[in-house]
Amino acid sequence: MEFTINATSNNARACTIVTAHSTIETPVFMPVGTQGTVKALDANDMLELGAKIILGNTYHLYLRPGSKLVKKFGGLHGFSKFPNSFLTDSGGFQAFSLSDNSKPDENGIMFKSHIDGSKHYFTPKSVLDTQYDLNSDIMMILDDLVALPNTKERISKSIERAQKKVERYADDLLLMTPMLWDKTILEPGAKLSKVTIDVHLATFGYPKKIEEGVSL
């Protein structure tokens, strides 16, 4: 994956992301294809609309139709027939939005399926394995989403969990990125590893000055 900054204006950036399947110019609208496809639209519709990338939800794809089945079709591209890029999330947002059915801990997230009540434990490794089956172009580390407002202690815990995951799976950083859901957690004194910051700067194009408010 290649990332190029084309222009800047204060903290805003216009960038180009090149994946194996498409060239994406940011800022970009990324349609949500929860289960690999956008509801009521097929791949031809998405191409006619000019979509360069679609978001797929790892949690939902894992449960239905199942990442192993998607893999048999050649990943999301073969399954959906959409030839451009896919970004997959990690399931961390579903732990937040389906909080009544999930319980995070230091090592992962236990989900109770909203479909049949079965239990599934998501870990940083299992989430990556699922995304490899989906063969998405941009993957996400299992994130710990924090509802805001929240206590500094809970926000710090979220940062600590994300940092450990990034450091453990640093070899995969060309394919994935940690999630920072709100700049609130980057207040002065927040602790993030240098590798976390580098990944953000390399993928989403956060302004360099973000480092000034982070203890490295």
XYZ file of N, CA and C in Angstrom, residues 2 10-11 14 17 25-26 59 65 72 99 115 119 123 126 145 156 159 161 182 184 194 201 208 210:
75
model
N 0.523 2.211 -0.831
C 1.269 3.459 -0.907
C 0.393 4.614 -0.429
N -3.570 24.109 6.527
C -3.608 24.019 7.983
C -3.511 22.543 8.380
N -4.518 22.013 9.076
C -4.467 20.615 9.502
C -5.133 19.658 8.517
N -5.036 16.531 1.576
C -5.563 15.788 0.439
C -4.513 14.743 0.092
N -4.167 7.150 -1.666
C -3.850 5.817 -1.153
C -3.935 4.847 -2.324
N -8.443 8.712 -3.589
C -8.078 10.087 -3.266
C -8.924 10.560 -2.094
N -8.261 11.047 -1.057
C -8.969 11.518 0.130
C -9.072 13.042 0.120
N -17.124 -8.358 12.206
C -18.016 -9.086 13.121
C -19.177 -9.718 12.364
N -22.046 -14.269 6.142
C -22.128 -15.691 5.779
C -21.010 -16.563 6.349
N -13.596 -18.955 0.335
C -13.768 -19.902 -0.765
C -14.122 -19.205 -2.073
N -23.237 -3.516 23.050
C -22.602 -3.681 24.362
C -23.358 -4.640 25.278
N -27.559 -13.113 16.448
C -28.365 -13.949 15.564
C -28.948 -15.146 16.317
N -21.719 -17.981 21.537
C -20.636 -17.147 22.045
C -19.382 -17.285 21.179
N -10.031 -12.189 19.534
C -8.726 -11.750 20.010
C -8.037 -10.983 18.885
N -7.236 -13.594 16.216
C -8.374 -14.176 15.511
C -9.018 -13.164 14.573
N -13.178 0.514 21.814
C -13.900 1.773 21.647
C -14.446 2.268 22.977
N -7.434 5.972 29.292
C -6.053 5.510 29.360
C -5.971 3.996 29.174
N -6.231 3.219 25.503
C -4.971 3.508 24.818
C -3.950 2.417 25.105
N -4.457 -0.708 25.901
C -4.814 -1.938 25.191
C -4.441 -1.842 23.714
N -11.487 9.340 18.827
C -11.758 10.744 19.105
C -10.486 11.408 19.591
N -10.049 13.461 21.675
C -10.052 13.706 23.112
C -8.979 12.887 23.812
N 5.500 5.170 19.894
C 5.891 5.801 18.652
C 5.344 5.031 17.464
N 0.068 8.379 11.199
C 0.587 9.353 10.246
C 0.718 8.750 8.860
N 1.192 16.222 11.514
C 2.397 15.931 12.277
C 2.328 16.519 13.692
N 0.237 16.469 15.764
C -0.411 15.623 16.749
C 0.603 15.061 17.732
